[in-house]
């Protein structure tokens, strides 16, 4: 409906709007949290953090989806794109840096929203997006090589190539049952 020039839109406080978002979207938010749970845990481990951090992430993303949701096209969840960066930060500064990184990323995202930067994403070629996604997949896979080989925990190296070389140098300690299980799982994907 179109408002006449003399009509005004009633003011709704941000707190009431947030509560209305939770009330209207709590089922969707709960679904997001449950769907995100396994992915959040695995990305937490891939980022050299703890599974508990993944559970907390799933909870907060579900709550965020409840508050800020409302579109049938929203995709809310953890992102694998940050796991390589987060793993590096955890190795360098310890796991205690993750809440600060989350707050900074949230502020940058909110700033991008305020400045309407999302319209420029359409200018990025598909090949760049696909290459970025493939690069992330390679980084995540290479950082998990020791698990695929069934190796005991090895000290993390600062560079991806150093990690891969270290894992391959310990290939004599590999657990062949773990390798067979990894290959069977990989083939089924």
PDB file of N, CA and C in Angstrom, residues 5 46-47 49 53-54 81 88 91-92 114 118 163 183 185:
ATOM      1  N   UNK A   5       0.845  11.440   1.856  1.00  0.00           N
ATOM      2  CA  UNK A   5       1.918  12.303   2.361  1.00  0.00           C
ATOM      3  C   UNK A   5       1.675  12.737   3.809  1.00  0.00           C
ATOM      4  N   UNK A  46      39.325 -27.553  11.701  1.00  0.00           N
ATOM      5  CA  UNK A  46      40.189 -27.186  10.576  1.00  0.00           C
ATOM      6  C   UNK A  46      40.914 -25.869  10.841  1.00  0.00           C
ATOM      7  N   UNK A  47      40.343 -25.028  11.693  1.00  0.00           N
ATOM      8  CA  UNK A  47      40.961 -23.749  12.036  1.00  0.00           C
ATOM      9  C   UNK A  47      41.863 -23.860  13.260  1.00  0.00           C
ATOM     10  N   UNK A  49      41.093 -24.897  16.175  1.00  0.00           N
ATOM     11  CA  UNK A  49      40.376 -24.529  17.389  1.00  0.00           C
ATOM     12  C   UNK A  49      39.746 -25.796  17.974  1.00  0.00           C
ATOM     13  N   UNK A  53      34.175 -24.492  20.195  1.00  0.00           N
ATOM     14  CA  UNK A  53      34.088 -23.222  19.466  1.00  0.00           C
ATOM     15  C   UNK A  53      33.136 -23.360  18.284  1.00  0.00           C
ATOM     16  N   UNK A  54      33.124 -24.524  17.640  1.00  0.00           N
ATOM     17  CA  UNK A  54      32.192 -24.763  16.538  1.00  0.00           C
ATOM     18  C   UNK A  54      30.750 -24.804  17.002  1.00  0.00           C
ATOM     19  N   UNK A  81      35.949 -20.291   3.900  1.00  0.00           N
ATOM     20  CA  UNK A  81      36.925 -19.343   3.376  1.00  0.00           C
ATOM     21  C   UNK A  81      37.850 -18.815   4.461  1.00  0.00           C
ATOM     22  N   UNK A  88      45.890 -20.036  10.777  1.00  0.00           N
ATOM     23  CA  UNK A  88      47.143 -19.283  10.877  1.00  0.00           C
ATOM     24  C   UNK A  88      47.130 -18.359  12.101  1.00  0.00           C
ATOM     25  N   UNK A  91      47.480 -20.388  15.308  1.00  0.00           N
ATOM     26  CA  UNK A  91      48.858 -20.841  15.490  1.00  0.00           C
ATOM     27  C   UNK A  91      49.750 -19.697  15.957  1.00  0.00           C
ATOM     28  N   UNK A  92      49.516 -18.528  15.421  1.00  0.00           N
ATOM     29  CA  UNK A  92      50.393 -17.392  15.730  1.00  0.00           C
ATOM     30  C   UNK A  92      50.043 -16.701  17.054  1.00  0.00           C
ATOM     31  N   UNK A 114      26.333  -1.224   5.201  1.00  0.00           N
ATOM     32  CA  UNK A 114      25.942   0.193   5.249  1.00  0.00           C
ATOM     33  C   UNK A 114      26.354   0.940   3.985  1.00  0.00           C
ATOM     34  N   UNK A 118      27.533  -4.751  -1.483  1.00  0.00           N
ATOM     35  CA  UNK A 118      27.096  -6.023  -2.047  1.00  0.00           C
ATOM     36  C   UNK A 118      26.788  -5.910  -3.538  1.00  0.00           C
ATOM     37  N   UNK A 163      53.691 -27.425   6.004  1.00  0.00           N
ATOM     38  CA  UNK A 163      52.813 -28.439   6.598  1.00  0.00           C
ATOM     39  C   UNK A 163      52.740 -29.691   5.728  1.00  0.00           C
ATOM     40  N   UNK A 183      40.353 -42.770   1.629  1.00  0.00           N
ATOM     41  CA  UNK A 183      40.138 -42.952   0.194  1.00  0.00           C
ATOM     42  C   UNK A 183      38.728 -43.452  -0.107  1.00  0.00           C
ATOM     43  N   UNK A 185      36.041 -42.931   1.703  1.00  0.00           N
ATOM     44  CA  UNK A 185      35.131 -41.802   1.937  1.00  0.00           C
ATOM     45  C   UNK A 185      35.217 -40.793   0.817  1.00  0.00           C
TER      46      UNK A 185
END
